[in-house]
Short mmCIF file of C-alpha atoms and ligand atoms in Angstrom, two decimals:
data_model
loop_
_atom_site.label_atom_id
_atom_site.label_comp_id
_atom_site.label_asym_id
_atom_site.label_seq_id
_atom_site.Cartn_x
_atom_site.Cartn_y
_atom_site.Cartn_z
CA UNK O 1121 30.61 -3.27 -1.69
CA UNK O 1122 27.87 -0.63 -1.77
CA UNK O 1123 25.51 0.39 1.02
CA UNK O 1124 21.84 -0.61 1.13
CA UNK O 1125 20.81 3.00 0.51
CA UNK O 1126 23.05 3.20 -2.57
CA UNK O 1127 21.70 -0.11 -3.85
CA UNK O 1128 18.09 1.09 -3.47
CA UNK O 1129 19.04 4.30 -5.28
CA UNK O 1130 20.49 2.28 -8.19
CA UNK O 1131 17.36 0.14 -8.37
CA UNK O 1132 15.19 3.25 -8.61
CA UNK O 1133 17.43 4.81 -11.28
CA UNK O 1134 17.49 1.69 -13.44
CA UNK O 1135 13.77 0.97 -13.30
CA UNK O 1136 11.64 2.16 -16.22
CA UNK O 1137 7.96 3.04 -15.99
CA UNK O 1138 5.53 0.49 -17.40
CA UNK O 1139 2.83 1.66 -19.81
CA UNK O 1140 -0.56 2.57 -18.36
CA UNK O 1141 -3.97 1.09 -19.05
CA UNK O 1142 -7.62 2.00 -18.50
CA UNK O 1143 -9.28 -0.37 -16.04
CA UNK O 1144 -12.92 -0.55 -14.90
CA UNK O 1145 -13.41 0.86 -11.42
CA UNK O 1146 -14.41 -2.45 -9.84
CA UNK O 1147 -10.99 -3.91 -10.71
CA UNK O 1148 -8.61 -1.17 -9.54
CA UNK O 1149 -8.23 -1.99 -5.84
CA UNK O 1150 -4.47 -2.09 -4.96
CA UNK O 1151 -3.51 -0.81 -8.41
CA UNK O 1152 -1.38 2.31 -8.75
CA UNK O 1153 -2.99 5.50 -10.06
CA UNK O 1154 -1.44 6.83 -13.25
CA UNK O 1155 -3.55 10.00 -13.40
CA UNK O 1156 -4.53 12.73 -10.96
CA UNK O 1157 -8.15 12.39 -9.90
CA UNK O 1158 -10.07 15.65 -10.32
CA UNK O 1159 -13.40 16.50 -8.69
CA UNK O 1160 -16.02 17.05 -11.42
CA UNK O 1161 -18.47 18.66 -8.97
CA UNK O 1162 -18.60 20.47 -5.65
CA UNK O 1163 -18.96 18.39 -2.51
CA UNK O 1164 -21.58 18.67 -1.15
CA UNK O 1165 -23.13 19.46 -4.55
CA UNK O 1166 -25.81 21.65 -2.87
CA UNK O 1167 -26.48 23.07 0.61
CA UNK O 1168 -27.32 19.82 2.35
CA UNK O 1169 -29.26 19.08 5.52
CA UNK O 1170 -27.24 17.12 8.08
CA UNK O 1171 -30.23 16.27 10.28
CA UNK O 1172 -33.87 15.31 9.96
CA UNK O 1173 -35.91 18.34 11.01
CA UNK O 1174 -37.17 21.67 9.64
CA UNK O 1175 -35.49 24.18 7.36
CA UNK O 1176 -36.17 27.67 8.71
CA UNK O 1177 -34.85 31.23 8.94
CA UNK O 1178 -32.84 31.42 12.14
CA UNK O 1179 -33.91 34.98 12.95
CA UNK O 1180 -37.55 33.90 13.21
CA UNK O 1181 -36.73 31.53 16.05
CA UNK O 1182 -35.26 34.23 18.30
CA UNK O 1183 -38.36 34.26 20.49
CA UNK O 1184 -38.82 30.48 20.70
CA UNK O 1185 -41.09 28.71 21.22
CA UNK O 1186 -42.46 29.84 17.87
CA UNK O 1187 -44.93 28.38 15.38
CA UNK O 1188 -44.19 28.26 11.64
CA UNK O 1189 -46.33 27.13 8.72
CA UNK O 1190 -45.13 23.95 6.98
CA UNK O 1191 -45.18 24.71 3.24
CA UNK O 1192 -43.42 21.63 1.85
CA UNK O 1193 -41.07 18.75 2.25
CA UNK O 1194 -37.47 18.26 1.03
CA UNK O 1195 -36.26 14.66 0.95
CA UNK O 1196 -32.96 13.19 -0.32
CA UNK O 1197 -33.29 12.92 -4.10
CA UNK O 1198 -36.59 14.90 -4.07
CA UNK O 1199 -36.04 18.48 -2.98
CA UNK O 1200 -38.48 21.38 -2.51
CA UNK O 1201 -37.46 23.92 -5.12
CA UNK O 1202 -39.25 27.10 -4.11
CA UNK O 1203 -38.29 29.99 -1.92
CA UNK O 1204 -39.02 29.86 1.79
CA UNK O 1205 -40.80 33.00 2.96
CA UNK O 1206 -41.43 34.67 6.31
CA UNK O 1207 -43.31 32.53 8.79
CA UNK O 1208 -42.62 29.32 6.84
CA UNK O 1209 -40.78 26.06 7.47
CA UNK O 1210 -40.01 23.06 5.26
CA UNK O 1211 -39.88 19.54 6.64
CA UNK O 1212 -36.43 18.23 5.64
CA UNK O 1213 -34.52 14.92 5.80
CA UNK O 1214 -30.80 14.20 6.17
CA UNK O 1215 -29.08 14.50 2.78
CA UNK O 1216 -31.81 16.66 1.24
CA UNK O 1217 -31.17 20.09 -0.35
CA UNK O 1218 -31.94 23.09 1.86
CA UNK O 1219 -34.44 25.34 0.06
CA UNK O 1220 -33.58 28.89 -0.96
CA UNK O 1221 -34.51 31.38 1.74
CA UNK O 1222 -33.80 28.95 4.58
CA UNK O 1223 -30.53 29.36 6.48
CA UNK O 1224 -30.74 26.75 9.26
CA UNK O 1225 -32.11 23.32 10.04
CA UNK O 1226 -33.57 22.57 13.44
CA UNK O 1227 -33.39 18.89 14.35
CA UNK O 1228 -36.72 17.11 14.70
CA UNK O 1229 -36.12 16.30 18.39
CA UNK O 1230 -36.37 20.01 19.25
CA UNK O 1231 -39.67 20.54 17.42
CA UNK O 1232 -43.27 19.53 17.73
CA UNK O 1233 -45.42 19.10 14.61
CA UNK O 1234 -49.10 19.75 15.12
CA UNK O 1235 -51.53 16.94 14.32
CA UNK O 1236 -52.74 18.07 10.89
CA UNK O 1237 -49.15 18.52 9.64
CA UNK O 1238 -49.55 22.15 8.62
CA UNK O 1239 -47.76 23.81 11.55
CA UNK O 1240 -44.56 23.08 13.44
CA UNK O 1241 -43.63 24.45 16.83
CA UNK O 1242 -39.91 25.15 17.35
CA UNK O 1243 -39.17 24.73 21.02
CA UNK O 1244 -35.71 26.35 21.00
CA UNK O 1245 -33.83 29.06 19.17
CA UNK O 1246 -31.81 27.88 16.14
CA UNK O 1247 -28.28 29.07 15.45
CA UNK O 1248 -27.66 30.55 12.01
CA UNK O 1249 -26.32 27.84 9.66
CA UNK O 1250 -27.15 25.01 12.06
CA UNK O 1251 -27.03 21.46 10.56
CA UNK O 1252 -26.31 22.62 7.01
CA UNK O 1253 -23.24 21.51 5.03
CA UNK O 1254 -22.72 24.31 2.53
CA UNK O 1255 -22.21 23.55 -1.14
CA UNK O 1256 -18.47 23.07 -1.88
CA UNK O 1257 -17.51 23.11 1.81
CA UNK O 1258 -15.60 19.81 1.49
CA UNK O 1259 -14.34 19.85 -2.11
CA UNK O 1260 -14.70 22.29 -4.99
CA UNK O 1261 -15.04 21.22 -8.62
CA UNK O 1262 -11.61 21.12 -10.29
CA UNK O 1263 -9.67 20.22 -7.14
CA UNK O 1264 -7.23 17.31 -7.26
CA UNK O 1265 -8.57 14.74 -4.80
CA UNK O 1266 -6.10 11.86 -5.38
CA UNK O 1267 -2.57 12.05 -6.73
CA UNK O 1268 -1.05 9.97 -9.47
CA UNK O 1269 1.23 7.36 -7.87
CA UNK O 1270 -1.12 6.53 -4.99
CA UNK O 1271 -1.86 2.88 -4.29
CA UNK O 1272 -5.65 2.62 -4.53
CA UNK O 1273 -7.14 1.52 -1.20
CA UNK O 1274 -10.71 0.71 -0.24
CA UNK O 1275 -11.52 4.25 0.91
CA UNK O 1276 -10.20 5.69 -2.38
CA UNK O 1277 -12.66 3.49 -4.27
CA UNK O 1278 -15.45 5.72 -2.88
CA UNK O 1279 -13.63 8.86 -4.03
CA UNK O 1280 -13.21 7.46 -7.55
CA UNK O 1281 -16.89 6.47 -7.69
CA UNK O 1282 -18.16 9.79 -6.29
CA UNK O 1283 -16.44 11.76 -9.06
CA UNK O 1284 -17.57 9.51 -11.87
CA UNK O 1285 -14.42 7.54 -12.64
CA UNK O 1286 -16.08 4.44 -14.13
CA UNK O 1287 -12.66 3.73 -15.66
CA UNK O 1288 -9.34 4.65 -14.11
CA UNK O 1289 -5.89 5.04 -15.67
CA UNK O 1290 -3.49 2.82 -13.74
CA UNK O 1291 -0.04 1.38 -14.38
CA UNK O 1292 0.08 -2.02 -16.02
CA UNK O 1293 0.86 -4.80 -13.59
CA UNK O 1294 4.48 -5.95 -13.86
CA UNK O 1295 5.04 -9.57 -14.81
CA UNK O 1296 7.40 -11.08 -12.25
CA UNK O 1297 9.02 -14.45 -12.89
CA UNK O 1298 10.16 -16.50 -9.89
CA UNK O 1299 13.00 -18.89 -10.58
CA UNK O 1300 14.55 -20.96 -7.79
CA UNK O 1301 17.97 -22.41 -8.49
CA UNK O 1302 19.58 -25.34 -6.69
CA UNK O 1303 20.23 -28.93 -7.64
CA UNK O 1304 18.99 -29.90 -4.16
CA UNK O 1305 15.48 -28.53 -4.74
CA UNK O 1306 12.29 -30.55 -5.23
CA UNK O 1307 8.78 -29.18 -5.55
CA UNK O 1308 6.26 -28.90 -2.73
CA UNK O 1309 4.37 -32.02 -3.76
CA UNK O 1310 7.45 -34.25 -3.69
CA UNK O 1311 9.04 -36.00 -0.71
CA UNK O 1312 12.67 -34.84 -0.58
CA UNK O 1313 15.10 -37.70 -1.22
CA UNK O 1314 18.65 -37.94 0.06
CA UNK O 1315 20.37 -34.49 0.11
CA UNK O 1316 17.25 -32.78 -1.17
CA UNK O 1317 14.97 -30.06 0.26
CA UNK O 1318 11.68 -28.62 -0.86
CA UNK O 1319 11.76 -25.28 -2.65
CA UNK O 1320 10.13 -22.73 -0.37
CA UNK O 1321 11.62 -19.51 -1.75
CA UNK O 1322 9.43 -19.43 -4.84
CA UNK O 1323 6.37 -19.27 -2.63
CA UNK O 1324 7.53 -16.43 -0.38
CA UNK O 1325 8.90 -14.49 -3.36
CA UNK O 1326 5.65 -14.96 -5.29
CA UNK O 1327 3.64 -13.84 -2.27
CA UNK O 1328 5.76 -10.73 -1.67
CA UNK O 1329 5.58 -9.95 -5.40
CA UNK O 1330 1.79 -10.28 -5.40
CA UNK O 1331 1.61 -7.75 -2.57
CA UNK O 1332 3.12 -5.19 -4.97
CA UNK O 1333 0.44 -5.95 -7.57
CA UNK O 1334 2.72 -8.03 -9.80
CA UNK O 1335 1.42 -10.89 -11.94
CA UNK O 1336 3.51 -13.87 -10.96
CA UNK O 1337 4.94 -16.31 -13.49
CA UNK O 1338 6.12 -19.52 -11.80
CA UNK O 1339 9.10 -20.99 -13.62
CA UNK O 1340 10.44 -24.54 -13.37
CA UNK O 1341 13.09 -25.27 -10.73
CA UNK O 1342 16.60 -24.82 -12.14
CA UNK O 1343 19.63 -27.01 -11.54
CA UNK O 1344 23.07 -25.55 -10.81
CA UNK O 1345 24.33 -25.81 -14.38
CA UNK O 1346 25.27 -22.63 -16.20
CA UNK O 1347 24.05 -23.69 -19.63
CA UNK O 1348 20.67 -24.89 -18.34
CA UNK O 1349 20.16 -21.83 -16.14
CA UNK O 1350 21.17 -19.50 -18.98
CA UNK O 1351 18.49 -21.03 -21.14
CA UNK O 1352 15.87 -20.81 -18.39
CA UNK O 1353 16.59 -17.17 -17.56
CA UNK O 1354 16.44 -16.29 -21.27
CA UNK O 1355 13.09 -18.02 -21.60
CA UNK O 1356 11.76 -16.32 -18.46
CA UNK O 1357 12.92 -12.91 -19.69
CA UNK O 1358 10.78 -13.22 -22.81
CA UNK O 1359 7.57 -13.11 -20.78
CA UNK O 1360 8.61 -11.11 -17.71
CA UNK O 1361 9.46 -7.51 -16.81
CA UNK O 1362 11.38 -8.73 -13.78
CA UNK O 1363 12.93 -12.12 -13.04
CA UNK O 1364 13.69 -12.94 -9.41
CA UNK O 1365 16.04 -15.85 -8.89
CA UNK O 1366 17.08 -17.32 -5.58
CA UNK O 1367 20.28 -19.22 -4.82
CA UNK O 1368 23.54 -19.60 -6.66
CA UNK O 1369 25.03 -16.14 -6.09
CA UNK O 1370 27.67 -17.00 -3.46
CA UNK O 1371 31.30 -17.98 -4.09
CA UNK O 1372 30.82 -21.77 -4.34
CA UNK O 1373 31.77 -23.85 -7.37
CA UNK O 1374 28.09 -24.43 -8.14
CA UNK O 1375 26.97 -20.83 -7.74
CA UNK O 1376 26.28 -20.22 -11.41
CA UNK O 1377 23.66 -17.45 -11.54
CA UNK O 1378 26.17 -14.71 -12.34
CA UNK O 1379 27.85 -16.86 -14.97
CA UNK O 1380 24.48 -17.33 -16.63
CA UNK O 1381 23.81 -13.58 -16.56
CA UNK O 1382 27.22 -12.87 -18.14
CA UNK O 1383 26.48 -15.49 -20.79
CA UNK O 1384 23.28 -13.58 -21.63
CA UNK O 1385 25.14 -10.26 -21.93
CA UNK O 1386 23.49 -8.76 -18.87
CA UNK O 1387 24.58 -5.42 -17.48
CA UNK O 1388 25.32 -5.97 -13.80
CA UNK O 1389 24.62 -2.95 -11.58
CA UNK O 1390 25.68 -4.49 -8.28
CA UNK O 1391 26.56 -7.89 -6.92
CA UNK O 1392 27.59 -7.22 -3.33
CA UNK O 1393 25.72 -5.11 -0.81
CA UNK O 1394 26.94 -4.23 2.70
CA UNK O 1395 23.95 -6.05 4.14
CA UNK O 1396 23.41 -8.86 6.62
CA UNK O 1397 21.75 -11.10 5.63
CA UNK O 1398 21.92 -10.77 1.86
CA UNK O 1399 25.43 -9.64 0.93
CA UNK O 1400 25.72 -11.43 -2.45
CA UNK O 1401 22.53 -9.91 -3.93
CA UNK O 1402 22.78 -9.27 -7.69
CA UNK O 1403 20.89 -6.67 -9.70
CA UNK O 1404 21.20 -6.73 -13.48
CA UNK O 1405 19.43 -5.93 -16.74
CA UNK O 1406 19.27 -8.24 -19.72
CA UNK O 1407 19.70 -6.85 -23.25
CA UNK O 1408 15.91 -7.00 -23.83
CA UNK O 1409 15.30 -4.72 -20.80
CA UNK O 1410 14.16 -7.36 -18.31
CA UNK O 1411 15.48 -6.67 -14.82
CA UNK O 1412 16.98 -9.57 -12.88
CA UNK O 1413 17.30 -9.79 -9.11
CA UNK O 1414 19.61 -12.61 -8.12
CA UNK O 1415 18.80 -13.16 -4.46
CA UNK O 1416 20.82 -15.43 -2.18
CA UNK O 1417 19.26 -18.84 -1.48
CA UNK O 1418 18.73 -18.64 2.26
CA UNK O 1419 15.03 -18.07 2.88
CA UNK O 1420 15.52 -15.22 5.35
CA UNK O 1421 17.97 -13.46 3.01
CA UNK O 1422 15.31 -13.84 0.33
CA UNK O 1423 12.70 -12.05 2.45
CA UNK O 1424 15.08 -9.22 3.33
CA UNK O 1425 16.60 -8.66 -0.09
CA UNK O 1426 13.33 -9.05 -2.01
CA UNK O 1427 11.63 -6.39 0.08
CA UNK O 1428 14.55 -3.97 0.00
CA UNK O 1429 15.29 -4.22 -3.73
CA UNK O 1430 12.90 -6.22 -5.93
CA UNK O 1431 9.81 -4.80 -4.23
CA UNK O 1432 11.14 -1.28 -4.81
CA UNK O 1433 11.56 -2.01 -8.53
CA UNK O 1434 8.11 -3.59 -8.90
CA UNK O 1435 6.47 -0.53 -7.30
CA UNK O 1436 8.71 2.01 -9.04
CA UNK O 1437 7.86 0.57 -12.46
CA UNK O 1438 4.20 1.19 -11.61
CA UNK O 1439 4.97 4.81 -10.75
CA UNK O 1440 4.33 4.46 -7.02
CA UNK O 1441 5.00 7.64 -5.02
CA UNK O 1442 6.94 5.78 -2.37
CA UNK O 1443 8.34 2.57 -3.85
CA UNK O 1444 10.87 1.81 -1.10
CA UNK O 1445 9.86 0.62 2.36
CA UNK O 1446 9.60 3.48 4.83
CA UNK O 1447 11.46 3.60 8.11
CA UNK O 1448 9.83 3.90 11.50
CA UNK O 1449 11.60 4.58 14.76
CA UNK O 1450 11.18 2.27 17.73
CA UNK O 1451 12.70 1.73 21.15
CA UNK O 1452 14.82 -1.37 21.33
CA UNK O 1453 13.55 -3.84 23.96
CA UNK O 1454 16.78 -5.84 24.25
CA UNK O 1455 20.36 -5.22 23.15
CA UNK O 1456 21.47 -6.64 19.77
CA UNK O 1457 24.82 -7.14 18.10
CA UNK O 1458 25.83 -5.53 14.83
CA UNK O 1459 28.47 -6.22 12.20
CA UNK O 1460 31.73 -4.40 11.47
CA UNK O 1461 31.20 -3.62 7.81
CA UNK O 1462 27.60 -4.49 6.98
CA UNK O 1463 24.23 -3.04 7.94
CA UNK O 1464 22.17 -5.72 9.75
CA UNK O 1465 18.44 -6.29 9.20
CA UNK O 1466 17.34 -8.40 12.16
CA UNK O 1467 13.94 -10.04 12.65
CA UNK O 1468 11.77 -8.30 15.23
CA UNK O 1469 8.22 -7.79 16.42
CA UNK O 1470 6.68 -4.38 17.03
CA UNK O 1471 4.35 -3.45 19.87
CA UNK O 1472 3.44 -0.23 21.65
CA UNK O 1473 3.91 0.40 25.36
CA UNK O 1474 1.48 2.20 27.69
CA UNK O 1475 2.99 5.55 26.73
CA UNK O 1476 2.20 4.88 23.09
CA UNK O 1477 5.84 4.38 22.12
CA UNK O 1478 6.73 1.84 19.44
CA UNK O 1479 8.86 -0.97 20.84
CA UNK O 1480 10.96 -3.39 18.76
CA UNK O 1481 11.50 -6.85 20.24
CA UNK O 1482 14.39 -8.64 18.53
CA UNK O 1483 13.47 -12.28 17.86
CA UNK O 1484 15.77 -15.16 18.62
CA UNK O 1485 16.82 -16.80 15.42
CA UNK O 1486 19.30 -19.29 14.14
CA UNK O 1487 20.60 -17.27 11.21
CA UNK O 1488 19.53 -16.63 7.66
CA UNK O 1489 18.30 -20.20 7.14
CA UNK O 1490 15.83 -20.05 10.04
CA UNK O 1491 12.68 -19.45 8.04
CA UNK O 1492 10.37 -21.06 10.62
CA UNK O 1493 11.34 -18.51 13.27
CA UNK O 1494 11.16 -15.82 10.61
CA UNK O 1495 7.46 -16.56 10.06
CA UNK O 1496 6.79 -14.71 13.35
CA UNK O 1497 8.66 -11.63 12.19
CA UNK O 1498 6.67 -8.46 11.58
CA UNK O 1499 9.53 -6.02 11.16
CA UNK O 1500 13.24 -5.77 10.43
CA UNK O 1501 15.34 -3.80 12.86
CA UNK O 1502 18.36 -2.08 11.45
CA UNK O 1503 21.75 -2.05 13.11
CA UNK O 1504 24.10 0.36 11.33
CA UNK O 1505 27.38 -1.00 9.97
CA UNK O 1506 30.23 -0.62 12.43
CA UNK O 1507 27.97 -0.76 15.50
CA UNK O 1508 29.17 -3.44 17.90
CA UNK O 1509 26.13 -3.42 20.16
CA UNK O 1510 22.87 -1.51 20.14
CA UNK O 1511 21.83 -1.15 23.77
CA UNK O 1512 18.31 -1.69 25.09
CA UNK O 1513 16.14 1.46 25.16
CA UNK O 1514 17.99 3.17 22.32
CA UNK O 1515 16.01 4.43 19.35
CA UNK O 1516 16.38 2.15 16.32
CA UNK O 1517 15.16 2.29 12.74
CA UNK O 1518 12.71 -0.44 11.74
CA UNK O 1519 10.98 -1.51 8.53
CA UNK O 1520 7.57 -3.10 8.69
CA UNK O 1521 7.58 -6.30 6.69
CA UNK O 1522 4.93 -6.28 3.92
CA UNK O 1523 2.18 -8.81 4.46
CA UNK O 1524 2.70 -8.97 8.23
CA UNK O 1525 0.16 -7.59 10.71
P1 AMP I 2838 22.76 -20.82 -2.08
O1 AMP I 2838 22.57 -19.34 -2.00
O2 AMP I 2838 22.39 -21.41 -3.39
O3 AMP I 2838 24.12 -21.19 -1.63
O4 AMP I 2838 21.74 -21.43 -1.01
C1 AMP I 2838 21.89 -21.13 0.35
C2 AMP I 2838 21.00 -22.03 1.18
O5 AMP I 2838 19.64 -21.78 0.87
C3 AMP I 2838 21.23 -23.51 0.94
O6 AMP I 2838 21.12 -24.19 2.17
C4 AMP I 2838 20.09 -23.89 0.03
O7 AMP I 2838 19.75 -25.24 0.10
C5 AMP I 2838 19.00 -23.00 0.51
N1 AMP I 2838 18.06 -22.73 -0.57
C6 AMP I 2838 18.39 -22.34 -1.82
N2 AMP I 2838 17.31 -22.21 -2.60
C7 AMP I 2838 16.25 -22.53 -1.83
C8 AMP I 2838 14.84 -22.59 -2.08
N3 AMP I 2838 14.34 -22.29 -3.28
N4 AMP I 2838 14.05 -22.95 -1.06
C9 AMP I 2838 14.56 -23.23 0.15
N5 AMP I 2838 15.86 -23.18 0.45
C10 AMP I 2838 16.73 -22.86 -0.54
MG1 MG I 2839 22.55 -23.15 -4.33
#
């Protein structure tokens, strides 16, 4: 049995990068950058007024109030491209270029323009450089502004647009097949008969996969028969980079997922992880290169093992900088029990207390089949293997669950 950390390491090692593609800017939200983004111009591109007011020479305002002759106007997109001389001022708007010769902008509230618009009175002294953002003060042409491997968020869209990236090189989206196994399963639009239940795993797996940017391929429900499942996995592998199965990986007579993988000549990297819930998780690669995650059938195990392992692979194949979930530290609100030889990932909710500390509230739950209680979970709290009890108020590691607030 390997540890969770070792299993994640193996997943990262065995995952190959997908090819990249050029995508139009309006379609790259949540995609993963496959190129560094370089500024093609200084920012601001010219000395820019930060206020509406008057561009002046600061030294001439030393004896304010002072009157200056208005010789022009500089507006955003329509600057005044002459040199400001002694005794002169230029009316200027926010975002407009500051004319040569001027070194400060006095805001309009501290001025008084005479009726005919030819003279302005400055009521107060202006500091040198006041209300001017100098060319290149924020970014200089040639600087890297976004790194390859970043997940493109809404704010980054503005950065891409500002530097002229009408098309962006991003990783291709992985194709993820979801394949639920279990003779007891019926689809969501059927009423379960005797001994049957509705398949719910395919929907949570698909949703978690979509959060990584994957294109989801929904495969037909599979019965617990090796020959049938073998055929279905083979068919799924033809059109998918990753196949995620649920169910059929325990020790029961009808747990046939591993038999099907052997039948297909898969290389199995691990099949038991020191993890609770989720011990019998399987990770394998088929001869054609498709990765297979064989998750246990219990819906809570599915959520835990998908996000620890399959999510990591789906992001790593897109070149993400940080494919694995990141740990936070939180104070434990109530004591919880651990397991002798497995690391536990228990459902919890996170809040902050009045001192700004992160607090993890363990949720009551009825085990790895309790998916209704799990719907309230926002984080997993980790109890190290071999820890009998984690006491209240100790610092614990937590993982925020993707897709939860
Ligand atoms: P298994 O890992 O196949 O032994 O399944 C463990 C438990 O999870 C059993 O109670 C199954 O009925 C249940 N289960 C398996 N697959 C699904 C699924 N797709 N949706 C909901 N529950 C499932
Ligand atoms: Mg089963």
